[in-house]
Short mmCIF file of C-alpha atoms in Angstrom, two decimals:
data_model
loop_
_atom_site.label_atom_id
_atom_site.label_comp_id
_atom_site.label_asym_id
_atom_site.label_seq_id
_atom_site.Cartn_x
_atom_site.Cartn_y
_atom_site.Cartn_z
CA MET A 1 0.12 -2.22 -25.24
CA LEU A 2 1.54 1.04 -26.60
CA GLU A 3 1.23 -0.25 -30.18
CA ASP A 4 -2.42 -1.16 -29.56
CA CYS A 5 -2.95 2.37 -28.26
CA LYS A 6 -1.52 3.79 -31.51
CA ASN A 7 -3.80 1.50 -33.53
CA ALA A 8 -6.88 2.65 -31.61
CA LEU A 9 -5.92 6.28 -32.14
CA GLU A 10 -5.50 5.63 -35.88
CA ARG A 11 -8.86 3.86 -36.03
CA TRP A 12 -10.88 6.46 -34.16
CA GLY A 13 -8.64 9.53 -34.07
CA GLY A 14 -10.36 12.63 -35.39
CA VAL A 15 -13.81 11.04 -35.07
CA HIS A 16 -14.67 12.84 -31.90
CA THR A 17 -12.65 15.36 -29.89
CA LEU A 18 -13.59 13.81 -26.56
CA ILE A 19 -12.47 10.36 -27.65
CA ASP A 20 -9.29 11.80 -29.16
CA ARG A 21 -8.41 13.45 -25.85
CA TRP A 22 -9.15 10.26 -23.97
CA LEU A 23 -7.03 8.12 -26.29
CA ASP A 24 -4.20 10.60 -25.82
CA GLN A 25 -4.67 10.25 -22.05
CA ARG A 26 -4.39 6.50 -22.55
CA ARG A 27 -1.12 6.97 -24.45
CA GLN A 28 0.27 9.21 -21.70
CA LEU A 29 -0.83 6.68 -19.08
CA LEU A 30 1.00 3.91 -20.92
CA ILE A 31 4.17 5.97 -21.17
CA SER A 32 4.03 6.59 -17.42
CA PHE A 33 3.35 2.89 -16.82
CA ILE A 34 6.36 1.85 -18.92
CA GLU A 35 8.59 4.34 -17.09
CA LEU A 36 7.45 2.97 -13.72
CA LYS A 37 7.94 -0.63 -14.87
CA GLU A 38 11.44 0.13 -16.14
CA ALA A 39 12.36 1.84 -12.86
CA CYS A 40 10.97 -1.11 -10.92
CA ASP A 41 12.85 -3.61 -13.11
CA ALA A 42 16.12 -1.66 -12.77
CA GLU A 43 16.19 -1.37 -8.99
CA LEU A 44 13.03 -1.74 -6.95
CA GLU A 45 14.55 -0.30 -3.78
CA ALA A 46 15.48 2.88 -5.65
CA VAL A 47 11.94 3.56 -6.90
CA SER A 48 10.71 6.75 -5.27
CA LYS A 49 7.12 7.66 -4.63
CA ALA A 50 7.17 10.36 -7.35
CA PRO A 51 6.91 8.02 -10.39
CA ILE A 52 4.30 5.94 -8.56
CA ASP A 53 2.30 9.10 -7.87
CA THR A 54 2.64 10.28 -11.48
CA PHE A 55 1.40 6.95 -12.80
CA SER A 56 -1.37 6.69 -10.21
CA GLU A 57 -2.61 10.20 -10.96
CA LYS A 58 -2.72 9.51 -14.72
CA LEU A 59 -4.42 6.19 -14.05
CA MET A 60 -7.11 7.74 -11.85
CA ASP A 61 -7.66 10.60 -14.33
CA TYR A 62 -8.01 8.14 -17.20
CA ILE A 63 -10.42 5.87 -15.33
CA SER A 64 -12.47 8.86 -14.17
CA ALA A 65 -12.68 10.32 -17.67
CA GLY A 66 -13.97 6.98 -18.92
CA HIS A 67 -16.61 6.61 -16.24
CA PHE A 68 -17.80 10.20 -16.06
CA GLU A 69 -17.27 11.52 -19.60
CA ILE A 70 -16.70 8.88 -22.26
CA TYR A 71 -19.03 6.02 -21.28
CA PRO A 72 -22.03 8.34 -20.72
CA GLN A 73 -21.31 10.13 -24.02
CA LEU A 74 -21.10 6.85 -25.92
CA SER A 75 -24.32 5.61 -24.32
CA GLU A 76 -26.05 8.87 -25.17
CA GLU A 77 -24.95 8.54 -28.79
CA ALA A 78 -26.35 5.00 -28.99
CA ARG A 79 -29.62 6.25 -27.46
CA ALA A 80 -29.74 9.10 -29.99
CA PHE A 81 -29.46 6.54 -32.79
CA GLY A 82 -32.04 4.27 -31.14
CA ASP A 83 -29.42 1.52 -31.02
CA GLU A 84 -30.87 -0.68 -28.26
CA SER A 85 -28.62 -3.63 -29.05
CA ALA A 86 -25.56 -1.40 -28.60
CA LEU A 87 -26.88 -0.32 -25.21
CA VAL A 88 -27.28 -3.95 -24.12
CA ILE A 89 -23.73 -4.71 -25.25
CA ALA A 90 -22.48 -1.56 -23.50
CA SER A 91 -24.11 -2.62 -20.25
CA LYS A 92 -22.31 -5.98 -20.37
CA LEU A 93 -18.97 -4.37 -21.26
CA LEU A 94 -19.34 -1.81 -18.49
CA GLU A 95 -19.93 -4.60 -15.97
CA ARG A 96 -16.66 -6.21 -17.08
CA LEU A 97 -14.86 -2.86 -16.83
CA GLU A 98 -15.87 -2.61 -13.17
CA MET A 99 -13.38 -5.35 -12.27
CA SER A 100 -10.43 -3.33 -13.51
CA THR A 101 -11.83 -0.20 -11.89
CA GLU A 102 -11.80 -2.02 -8.55
CA MET A 103 -8.23 -3.11 -9.23
CA VAL A 104 -7.19 0.51 -9.89
CA LEU A 105 -8.79 1.63 -6.64
CA GLU A 106 -6.92 -1.11 -4.77
CA PHE A 107 -3.65 0.03 -6.32
CA ASP A 108 -4.37 3.60 -5.27
CA THR A 109 -5.06 2.40 -1.73
CA ASP A 110 -1.83 0.38 -1.62
CA PHE A 111 0.34 3.22 -2.95
CA GLY A 112 -1.61 6.41 -2.20
CA SER A 113 0.14 7.51 0.97
CA THR A 114 3.84 7.62 1.73
CA LEU A 115 3.43 5.09 4.53
CA SER A 116 1.35 2.64 2.49
CA CYS A 117 3.78 3.02 -0.41
CA GLU A 118 6.73 2.16 1.84
CA GLN A 119 4.85 -0.80 3.29
CA ASN A 120 3.87 -2.14 -0.15
CA ILE A 121 6.92 -1.36 -2.29
CA ALA A 122 7.97 -5.04 -2.37
CA ARG A 123 4.57 -5.80 -3.95
CA LEU A 124 5.07 -3.24 -6.75
CA PRO A 125 6.41 -5.76 -9.34
CA ALA A 126 3.37 -8.00 -8.79
CA TRP A 127 1.11 -4.95 -9.05
CA ILE A 128 2.75 -3.94 -12.32
CA ASP A 129 2.13 -7.39 -13.77
CA ARG A 130 -1.46 -7.36 -12.54
CA LEU A 131 -2.04 -3.86 -13.92
CA ALA A 132 -0.52 -4.83 -17.28
CA ARG A 133 -3.02 -7.66 -17.65
CA GLY A 134 -5.94 -5.64 -16.30
CA LEU A 135 -5.25 -2.56 -18.41
CA THR A 136 -4.75 -4.65 -21.55
CA GLU A 137 -8.19 -6.18 -21.04
CA ARG A 138 -9.69 -2.81 -20.11
CA PHE A 139 -8.38 -1.12 -23.25
CA ALA A 140 -9.76 -3.95 -25.40
CA LEU A 141 -13.18 -3.60 -23.76
CA GLU A 142 -13.11 0.18 -24.16
CA ASP A 143 -12.15 -0.21 -27.82
CA GLN A 144 -15.19 -2.47 -28.24
CA LEU A 145 -17.35 0.21 -26.63
CA ILE A 146 -16.02 2.83 -29.03
CA ALA A 147 -16.49 0.54 -32.02
CA ARG A 148 -20.03 -0.47 -31.10
CA LEU A 149 -21.40 2.74 -29.66
CA HIS A 150 -19.56 5.37 -31.67
CA ALA A 151 -17.88 4.08 -34.81
CA ALA A 152 -21.00 2.11 -35.76
CA HIS A 153 -22.83 5.44 -36.03
CA SER A 154 -20.17 7.28 -38.01
CA PRO A 155 -21.32 8.74 -41.35
CA GLN A 156 -19.31 6.29 -43.47
CA HIS A 157 -20.66 3.30 -41.50
CA THR A 158 -24.31 4.40 -41.54
CA LYS A 159 -24.53 5.37 -45.23
CA ALA A 160 -27.16 3.45 -47.10
CA PRO A 161 -25.91 1.47 -50.12
CA ALA A 162 -26.43 3.25 -53.42
#
């Protein structure tokens, strides 16, 4: 997953400051995820709430930035270019992204409070596996959004042949 994150940053890095910041948030989220997974794999009973909170906070920030900053910006760009087919594709991709958003909210519910964290700690390895699959799919869908709604309108992509 971290390698895919680096590839996305290389593909779209520098294209737009907002996207750059968001892709960096994704990288930080993945680092936090890996640290939590390693702690869980080493000794589940020793995992404190602090690394769970750090990961959860980065996860919620990332998801929120996507929903409230990035997706609207990408849609606005497609509208500005009159790219109706991109907007149709975006709508379908956004529907698919909702599933992983729901999953993230469930995770936050299961591990948001000290009591719920203590009650659900045995489920953390299963959650990590579920999140790994869900986030991998989410990042792929988001990369498609960026490619279709932003990169397709970049100057080098929209130049007319000479």
